[in-house]
Amino acid sequence: GQNIDQPTEMTATEGAIVQINCTYQTSGFNGLFWYQQHAGEAPTFLSYNVLDGLEEKGRFSSFLSRSKGYSYLLLKELQMKDSASYLCAALSGTYKYIFGTGTRLKVLA
Amino acid sequence: DVKVTQSSRYLVKRTGEKVFLECVQDMDHENMFWYRQDPGLGLRLIYFSYDVKMKEKGDIPEGYSVSREKKERFSLILESASTNQTSMYLCASSLARGPRQPQHFGDGTRLSIL
C-alpha cells in the first residue's frame, strides 16, 4: 500500500535546530515535498527532493534517501514564527500526492 | 505569485442540502485538486482534475462530485450534505509540466453540517 509516517508533535527551543523525519512507501515515486501550515492557514511549499541528498534553502534543509524511503526537514536557528505543522507529501506518478498527518512543532522561548 | 481563491472561509449548512464549494486559480495551472483535512487523518484527496472537463476520483469520493467547465475554476459539490462531511476543505492547483511542481493551496473552507 501507500503510506507516509511522521511524528505527531515535537517541541524545541528558540535558536535550536530540529529535525522532522518522514518515512514513506509509495509506488511510482516521483518526489517528496515539505509544506508548512500555520493554524487556520493554507499549507505553503517549503522544499522538494527527487534525488538522494540534501537541498538547502536558507534556514531550512531537506534530505532524501530513496533506497530507505526516508526524508527529513531540518530547521536551523529556530524562531517563534516556525511554530506550525509540517506536512510531508510523496508524489506517486504524475498527480497523486500522498500526505502524512503532519508534525506539529512548538517553539518555546 | 500564484493565487488560489476559495469562495468562503466558513460555511454552515444543514443535513440534506446541496452544497457548492468554489475554487479559482489565476496561474493557468492544468491540475486542480480538492482535499479534506481532518485532525489525525491529514489531507485526503477527494477528486482531482488534470484538464477542463476531466476529473478523476481520489481516495474518498463518496458523497461528492466535481465540475471543471473552465480551466481556472474547480467546484466541489456535496450532493446531499451529511454531518460526517463537516471538515476543512482545501483546494490546490499545480502545473502539469516540468519538474518540482508543488501544489499551491487556497486558504480553505471550514464547513459545518448541522
PDB file of C-alpha atoms in Angstrom:
ATOM      1  CA  GLY A   1       0.000   0.000   0.000  1.00  0.00           C
ATOM      2  CA  GLN A   2       0.932   3.661   0.046  1.00  0.00           C
ATOM      3  CA  ASN A   3       1.795   5.195   3.364  1.00  0.00           C
ATOM      4  CA  ILE A   4       3.581   8.131   4.970  1.00  0.00           C
ATOM      5  CA  ASP A   5       4.640   8.344   8.617  1.00  0.00           C
ATOM      6  CA  GLN A   6       5.852  11.349  10.557  1.00  0.00           C
ATOM      7  CA  PRO A   7       5.822  12.191  14.274  1.00  0.00           C
ATOM      8  CA  THR A   8       2.682  13.842  15.586  1.00  0.00           C
ATOM      9  CA  GLU A   9       4.292  16.512  17.706  1.00  0.00           C
ATOM     10  CA  MET A  10       7.727  17.957  18.517  1.00  0.00           C
ATOM     11  CA  THR A  11       8.937  20.687  20.830  1.00  0.00           C
ATOM     12  CA  ALA A  12      12.141  22.710  20.532  1.00  0.00           C
ATOM     13  CA  THR A  13      13.690  25.870  21.915  1.00  0.00           C
ATOM     14  CA  GLU A  14      14.146  29.164  20.095  1.00  0.00           C
ATOM     15  CA  GLY A  15      17.557  29.275  18.416  1.00  0.00           C
ATOM     16  CA  ALA A  16      17.953  25.482  18.360  1.00  0.00           C
ATOM     17  CA  ILE A  17      17.991  23.016  15.470  1.00  0.00           C
ATOM     18  CA  VAL A  18      15.188  20.498  14.924  1.00  0.00           C
ATOM     19  CA  GLN A  19      14.905  17.566  12.527  1.00  0.00           C
ATOM     20  CA  ILE A  20      11.476  16.297  11.444  1.00  0.00           C
ATOM     21  CA  ASN A  21      11.566  12.808   9.975  1.00  0.00           C
ATOM     22  CA  CYS A  22       9.281  11.265   7.372  1.00  0.00           C
ATOM     23  CA  THR A  23       9.190   7.692   6.064  1.00  0.00           C
ATOM     24  CA  TYR A  24       7.187   6.732   3.026  1.00  0.00           C
ATOM     25  CA  GLN A  25       6.080   3.745   0.995  1.00  0.00           C
ATOM     26  CA  THR A  26       4.703   4.530  -2.409  1.00  0.00           C
ATOM     27  CA  SER A  27       4.657   3.137  -5.925  1.00  0.00           C
ATOM     28  CA  GLY A  28       5.811   5.298  -8.828  1.00  0.00           C
ATOM     29  CA  PHE A  29       7.711   7.623  -6.505  1.00  0.00           C
ATOM     30  CA  ASN A  30       8.250  10.973  -8.186  1.00  0.00           C
ATOM     31  CA  GLY A  31       9.480  13.246  -5.431  1.00  0.00           C
ATOM     32  CA  LEU A  32       8.996  14.315  -1.818  1.00  0.00           C
ATOM     33  CA  PHE A  33       7.544  17.680  -0.789  1.00  0.00           C
ATOM     34  CA  TRP A  34       7.547  19.509   2.526  1.00  0.00           C
ATOM     35  CA  TYR A  35       4.886  22.093   3.372  1.00  0.00           C
ATOM     36  CA  GLN A  36       4.444  24.422   6.344  1.00  0.00           C
ATOM     37  CA  GLN A  37       0.952  25.069   7.666  1.00  0.00           C
ATOM     38  CA  HIS A  38       0.192  27.638  10.358  1.00  0.00           C
ATOM     39  CA  ALA A  39      -3.022  27.127  12.302  1.00  0.00           C
ATOM     40  CA  GLY A  40      -6.042  28.187  10.266  1.00  0.00           C
ATOM     41  CA  GLU A  41      -3.984  28.882   7.150  1.00  0.00           C
ATOM     42  CA  ALA A  42      -3.181  27.163   3.861  1.00  0.00           C
ATOM     43  CA  PRO A  43      -0.159  24.872   3.533  1.00  0.00           C
ATOM     44  CA  THR A  44       2.753  26.650   1.849  1.00  0.00           C
ATOM     45  CA  PHE A  45       5.511  24.932  -0.120  1.00  0.00           C
ATOM     46  CA  LEU A  46       8.925  24.642   1.549  1.00  0.00           C
ATOM     47  CA  SER A  47      11.024  22.163  -0.399  1.00  0.00           C
ATOM     48  CA  TYR A  48      11.164  19.364  -2.938  1.00  0.00           C
ATOM     49  CA  ASN A  49      13.564  16.404  -3.296  1.00  0.00           C
ATOM     50  CA  VAL A  50      13.577  13.814  -6.040  1.00  0.00           C
ATOM     51  CA  LEU A  51      17.233  12.748  -5.987  1.00  0.00           C
ATOM     52  CA  ASP A  52      19.150  11.473  -2.968  1.00  0.00           C
ATOM     53  CA  GLY A  53      20.862  14.134  -0.945  1.00  0.00           C
ATOM     54  CA  LEU A  54      20.424  17.412   0.802  1.00  0.00           C
ATOM     55  CA  GLU A  55      18.691  20.526  -0.539  1.00  0.00           C
ATOM     56  CA  GLU A  56      19.426  23.709   1.381  1.00  0.00           C
ATOM     57  CA  LYS A  57      17.268  26.821   1.342  1.00  0.00           C
ATOM     58  CA  GLY A  58      18.220  29.364   3.958  1.00  0.00           C
ATOM     59  CA  ARG A  59      17.399  28.127   7.460  1.00  0.00           C
ATOM     60  CA  PHE A  60      15.550  25.106   6.049  1.00  0.00           C
ATOM     61  CA  SER A  61      17.128  21.991   4.519  1.00  0.00           C
ATOM     62  CA  SER A  62      15.547  18.782   3.292  1.00  0.00           C
ATOM     63  CA  PHE A  63      17.150  15.398   2.794  1.00  0.00           C
ATOM     64  CA  LEU A  64      16.040  12.359   0.813  1.00  0.00           C
ATOM     65  CA  SER A  65      17.160   8.723   0.707  1.00  0.00           C
ATOM     66  CA  ARG A  66      15.141   6.895  -1.961  1.00  0.00           C
ATOM     67  CA  SER A  67      16.580   3.494  -1.088  1.00  0.00           C
ATOM     68  CA  LYS A  68      15.434   3.876   2.529  1.00  0.00           C
ATOM     69  CA  GLY A  69      12.136   5.633   1.784  1.00  0.00           C
ATOM     70  CA  TYR A  70      13.194   8.359   4.181  1.00  0.00           C
ATOM     71  CA  SER A  71      13.283  12.123   4.273  1.00  0.00           C
ATOM     72  CA  TYR A  72      13.849  14.782   6.887  1.00  0.00           C
ATOM     73  CA  LEU A  73      13.309  18.505   7.194  1.00  0.00           C
ATOM     74  CA  LEU A  74      15.970  20.369   9.151  1.00  0.00           C
ATOM     75  CA  LEU A  75      15.142  23.746  10.654  1.00  0.00           C
ATOM     76  CA  LYS A  76      18.048  25.800  11.997  1.00  0.00           C
ATOM     77  CA  GLU A  77      18.095  28.864  14.253  1.00  0.00           C
ATOM     78  CA  LEU A  78      14.515  28.261  15.246  1.00  0.00           C
ATOM     79  CA  GLN A  79      12.246  31.260  15.594  1.00  0.00           C
ATOM     80  CA  MET A  80       8.884  31.556  17.329  1.00  0.00           C
ATOM     81  CA  LYS A  81       7.211  32.008  13.941  1.00  0.00           C
ATOM     82  CA  ASP A  82       8.361  28.482  12.981  1.00  0.00           C
ATOM     83  CA  SER A  83       5.681  27.085  15.301  1.00  0.00           C
ATOM     84  CA  ALA A  84       3.427  25.347  12.787  1.00  0.00           C
ATOM     85  CA  SER A  85       2.538  21.969  11.345  1.00  0.00           C
ATOM     86  CA  TYR A  86       4.946  20.490   8.816  1.00  0.00           C
ATOM     87  CA  LEU A  87       3.466  18.205   6.185  1.00  0.00           C
ATOM     88  CA  CYS A  88       5.415  15.587   4.289  1.00  0.00           C
ATOM     89  CA  ALA A  89       3.937  14.554   0.917  1.00  0.00           C
ATOM     90  CA  ALA A  90       5.144  11.967  -1.596  1.00  0.00           C
ATOM     91  CA  LEU A  91       4.220  12.281  -5.256  1.00  0.00           C
ATOM     92  CA  SER A  92       3.157   8.980  -6.755  1.00  0.00           C
ATOM     93  CA  GLY A  93       3.106   9.117 -10.543  1.00  0.00           C
ATOM     94  CA  THR A  94       2.015  12.404 -12.064  1.00  0.00           C
ATOM     95  CA  TYR A  95      -0.938  13.536  -9.988  1.00  0.00           C
ATOM     96  CA  LYS A  96      -1.251  11.642  -6.748  1.00  0.00           C
ATOM     97  CA  TYR A  97       0.201  13.412  -3.715  1.00  0.00           C
ATOM     98  CA  ILE A  98       0.137  11.279  -0.568  1.00  0.00           C
ATOM     99  CA  PHE A  99       0.241  13.346   2.597  1.00  0.00           C
ATOM    100  CA  GLY A 100       1.351  12.455   6.085  1.00  0.00           C
ATOM    101  CA  THR A 101      -0.768  13.573   9.022  1.00  0.00           C
ATOM    102  CA  GLY A 102       1.649  16.405   9.776  1.00  0.00           C
ATOM    103  CA  THR A 103       4.070  17.163  12.612  1.00  0.00           C
ATOM    104  CA  ARG A 104       3.018  19.939  14.960  1.00  0.00           C
ATOM    105  CA  LEU A 105       6.139  21.856  16.019  1.00  0.00           C
ATOM    106  CA  LYS A 106       6.080  24.055  19.114  1.00  0.00           C
ATOM    107  CA  VAL A 107       8.948  26.501  19.534  1.00  0.00           C
ATOM    108  CA  LEU A 108       9.448  27.638  23.105  1.00  0.00           C
ATOM    109  CA  ALA A 109      11.134  30.867  24.206  1.00  0.00           C
TER     110      ALA A 109
ATOM    111  CA  ASP B   1       2.618  34.752  -7.025  1.00  0.00           C
ATOM    112  CA  VAL B   2       0.076  32.011  -7.538  1.00  0.00           C
ATOM    113  CA  LYS B   3      -3.286  32.802  -6.081  1.00  0.00           C
ATOM    114  CA  VAL B   4      -5.796  30.090  -5.270  1.00  0.00           C
ATOM    115  CA  THR B   5      -9.046  31.550  -4.001  1.00  0.00           C
ATOM    116  CA  GLN B   6     -11.784  29.637  -2.260  1.00  0.00           C
ATOM    117  CA  SER B   7     -15.175  31.290  -2.201  1.00  0.00           C
ATOM    118  CA  SER B   8     -15.841  31.016   1.552  1.00  0.00           C
ATOM    119  CA  ARG B   9     -13.665  30.718   4.676  1.00  0.00           C
ATOM    120  CA  TYR B  10     -16.545  29.499   6.831  1.00  0.00           C
ATOM    121  CA  LEU B  11     -19.816  27.867   5.813  1.00  0.00           C
ATOM    122  CA  VAL B  12     -22.679  26.379   7.811  1.00  0.00           C
ATOM    123  CA  LYS B  13     -25.237  24.186   6.072  1.00  0.00           C
ATOM    124  CA  ARG B  14     -27.967  21.752   7.053  1.00  0.00           C
ATOM    125  CA  THR B  15     -28.131  17.998   6.569  1.00  0.00           C
ATOM    126  CA  GLY B  16     -29.527  17.105   3.149  1.00  0.00           C
ATOM    127  CA  GLU B  17     -28.653  20.418   1.499  1.00  0.00           C
ATOM    128  CA  LYS B  18     -26.727  20.536  -1.765  1.00  0.00           C
ATOM    129  CA  VAL B  19     -23.509  22.448  -1.087  1.00  0.00           C
ATOM    130  CA  PHE B  20     -21.190  24.086  -3.600  1.00  0.00           C
ATOM    131  CA  LEU B  21     -17.571  24.964  -2.799  1.00  0.00           C
ATOM    132  CA  GLU B  22     -15.835  27.068  -5.420  1.00  0.00           C
ATOM    133  CA  CYS B  23     -12.135  27.401  -6.175  1.00  0.00           C
ATOM    134  CA  VAL B  24     -10.418  29.692  -8.668  1.00  0.00           C
ATOM    135  CA  GLN B  25      -6.722  29.870  -9.582  1.00  0.00           C
ATOM    136  CA  ASP B  26      -5.071  32.629 -11.585  1.00  0.00           C
ATOM    137  CA  MET B  27      -1.903  30.963 -12.905  1.00  0.00           C
ATOM    138  CA  ASP B  28      -3.195  28.846 -15.783  1.00  0.00           C
ATOM    139  CA  HIS B  29      -2.470  25.593 -13.913  1.00  0.00           C
ATOM    140  CA  GLU B  30      -3.640  22.398 -15.562  1.00  0.00           C
ATOM    141  CA  ASN B  31      -4.075  20.376 -12.372  1.00  0.00           C
ATOM    142  CA  MET B  32      -6.576  21.153  -9.652  1.00  0.00           C
ATOM    143  CA  PHE B  33      -7.387  19.176  -6.511  1.00  0.00           C
ATOM    144  CA  TRP B  34      -9.897  19.025  -3.676  1.00  0.00           C
ATOM    145  CA  TYR B  35      -8.826  17.687  -0.274  1.00  0.00           C
ATOM    146  CA  ARG B  36     -10.408  17.480   3.109  1.00  0.00           C
ATOM    147  CA  GLN B  37      -8.281  17.875   6.217  1.00  0.00           C
ATOM    148  CA  ASP B  38      -9.321  16.274   9.493  1.00  0.00           C
ATOM    149  CA  PRO B  39      -7.356  16.071  12.772  1.00  0.00           C
ATOM    150  CA  GLY B  40      -5.213  12.946  12.916  1.00  0.00           C
ATOM    151  CA  LEU B  41      -6.020  11.994   9.322  1.00  0.00           C
ATOM    152  CA  GLY B  42      -4.061  14.563   7.343  1.00  0.00           C
ATOM    153  CA  LEU B  43      -5.071  15.656   3.863  1.00  0.00           C
ATOM    154  CA  ARG B  44      -7.190  13.189   1.957  1.00  0.00           C
ATOM    155  CA  LEU B  45      -7.797  13.575  -1.770  1.00  0.00           C
ATOM    156  CA  ILE B  46     -11.442  13.747  -2.816  1.00  0.00           C
ATOM    157  CA  TYR B  47     -11.152  14.477  -6.550  1.00  0.00           C
ATOM    158  CA  PHE B  48      -8.671  15.961  -8.950  1.00  0.00           C
ATOM    159  CA  SER B  49      -8.758  17.293 -12.479  1.00  0.00           C
ATOM    160  CA  TYR B  50      -5.908  17.457 -14.989  1.00  0.00           C
ATOM    161  CA  ASP B  51      -7.779  19.349 -17.693  1.00  0.00           C
ATOM    162  CA  VAL B  52     -11.061  21.083 -18.446  1.00  0.00           C
ATOM    163  CA  LYS B  53     -13.996  18.674 -18.160  1.00  0.00           C
ATOM    164  CA  MET B  54     -11.648  15.901 -16.978  1.00  0.00           C
ATOM    165  CA  LYS B  55     -11.896  14.510 -13.461  1.00  0.00           C
ATOM    166  CA  GLU B  56     -10.541  11.572 -11.524  1.00  0.00           C
ATOM    167  CA  LYS B  57     -11.665  10.122  -8.207  1.00  0.00           C
ATOM    168  CA  GLY B  58      -9.310  10.406  -5.294  1.00  0.00           C
ATOM    169  CA  ASP B  59      -9.296   8.315  -2.142  1.00  0.00           C
ATOM    170  CA  ILE B  60     -12.651   9.421  -0.673  1.00  0.00           C
ATOM    171  CA  PRO B  61     -15.022  10.493  -3.485  1.00  0.00           C
ATOM    172  CA  GLU B  62     -18.224   9.075  -1.975  1.00  0.00           C
ATOM    173  CA  GLY B  63     -20.849  11.749  -1.404  1.00  0.00           C
ATOM    174  CA  TYR B  64     -19.008  14.307  -3.546  1.00  0.00           C
ATOM    175  CA  SER B  65     -18.902  15.343  -7.181  1.00  0.00           C
ATOM    176  CA  VAL B  66     -16.877  17.977  -9.044  1.00  0.00           C
ATOM    177  CA  SER B  67     -17.168  20.239 -12.038  1.00  0.00           C
ATOM    178  CA  ARG B  68     -14.477  21.846 -14.172  1.00  0.00           C
ATOM    179  CA  GLU B  69     -16.049  23.793 -17.008  1.00  0.00           C
ATOM    180  CA  LYS B  70     -13.228  26.359 -17.213  1.00  0.00           C
ATOM    181  CA  LYS B  71      -9.506  25.866 -16.647  1.00  0.00           C
ATOM    182  CA  GLU B  72      -9.314  28.307 -13.748  1.00  0.00           C
ATOM    183  CA  ARG B  73     -12.336  27.050 -11.788  1.00  0.00           C
ATOM    184  CA  PHE B  74     -12.877  23.747  -9.960  1.00  0.00           C
ATOM    185  CA  SER B  75     -16.059  23.230  -7.978  1.00  0.00           C
ATOM    186  CA  LEU B  76     -16.742  20.643  -5.296  1.00  0.00           C
ATOM    187  CA  ILE B  77     -20.355  19.597  -4.788  1.00  0.00           C
ATOM    188  CA  LEU B  78     -21.791  17.818  -1.784  1.00  0.00           C
ATOM    189  CA  GLU B  79     -24.884  16.229  -3.305  1.00  0.00           C
ATOM    190  CA  SER B  80     -26.746  15.774  -0.002  1.00  0.00           C
ATOM    191  CA  ALA B  81     -24.708  17.067   2.915  1.00  0.00           C
ATOM    192  CA  SER B  82     -24.262  14.859   5.958  1.00  0.00           C
ATOM    193  CA  THR B  83     -22.753  15.575   9.373  1.00  0.00           C
ATOM    194  CA  ASN B  84     -19.704  13.407   8.623  1.00  0.00           C
ATOM    195  CA  GLN B  85     -18.793  15.872   5.881  1.00  0.00           C
ATOM    196  CA  THR B  86     -18.067  18.546   8.476  1.00  0.00           C
ATOM    197  CA  SER B  87     -14.419  19.309   7.789  1.00  0.00           C
ATOM    198  CA  MET B  88     -11.814  21.737   6.445  1.00  0.00           C
ATOM    199  CA  TYR B  89     -11.812  21.636   2.636  1.00  0.00           C
ATOM    200  CA  LEU B  90      -8.679  22.681   0.770  1.00  0.00           C
ATOM    201  CA  CYS B  91      -8.365  23.361  -2.934  1.00  0.00           C
ATOM    202  CA  ALA B  92      -4.962  23.196  -4.651  1.00  0.00           C
ATOM    203  CA  SER B  93      -3.537  23.664  -8.121  1.00  0.00           C
ATOM    204  CA  SER B  94      -0.278  22.780  -9.858  1.00  0.00           C
ATOM    205  CA  LEU B  95       1.409  22.901 -13.229  1.00  0.00           C
ATOM    206  CA  ALA B  96       1.341  19.664 -15.178  1.00  0.00           C
ATOM    207  CA  ARG B  97       4.670  20.006 -16.941  1.00  0.00           C
ATOM    208  CA  GLY B  98       8.230  20.335 -15.705  1.00  0.00           C
ATOM    209  CA  PRO B  99       9.972  19.175 -12.543  1.00  0.00           C
ATOM    210  CA  ARG B 100       9.493  20.397  -8.999  1.00  0.00           C
ATOM    211  CA  GLN B 101       5.894  21.415  -9.371  1.00  0.00           C
ATOM    212  CA  PRO B 102       4.457  21.931  -5.903  1.00  0.00           C
ATOM    213  CA  GLN B 103       0.798  22.315  -5.177  1.00  0.00           C
ATOM    214  CA  HIS B 104      -0.459  25.774  -4.296  1.00  0.00           C
ATOM    215  CA  PHE B 105      -3.274  25.788  -1.772  1.00  0.00           C
ATOM    216  CA  GLY B 106      -6.201  28.055  -1.083  1.00  0.00           C
ATOM    217  CA  ASP B 107      -6.935  29.260   2.454  1.00  0.00           C
ATOM    218  CA  GLY B 108      -9.530  26.546   2.982  1.00  0.00           C
ATOM    219  CA  THR B 109     -13.237  26.437   3.707  1.00  0.00           C
ATOM    220  CA  ARG B 110     -14.293  25.295   7.155  1.00  0.00           C
ATOM    221  CA  LEU B 111     -17.636  23.610   6.514  1.00  0.00           C
ATOM    222  CA  SER B 112     -20.041  22.683   9.291  1.00  0.00           C
ATOM    223  CA  ILE B 113     -23.060  20.493   8.561  1.00  0.00           C
ATOM    224  CA  LEU B 114     -25.748  20.705  11.226  1.00  0.00           C
TER     225      LEU B 114
END
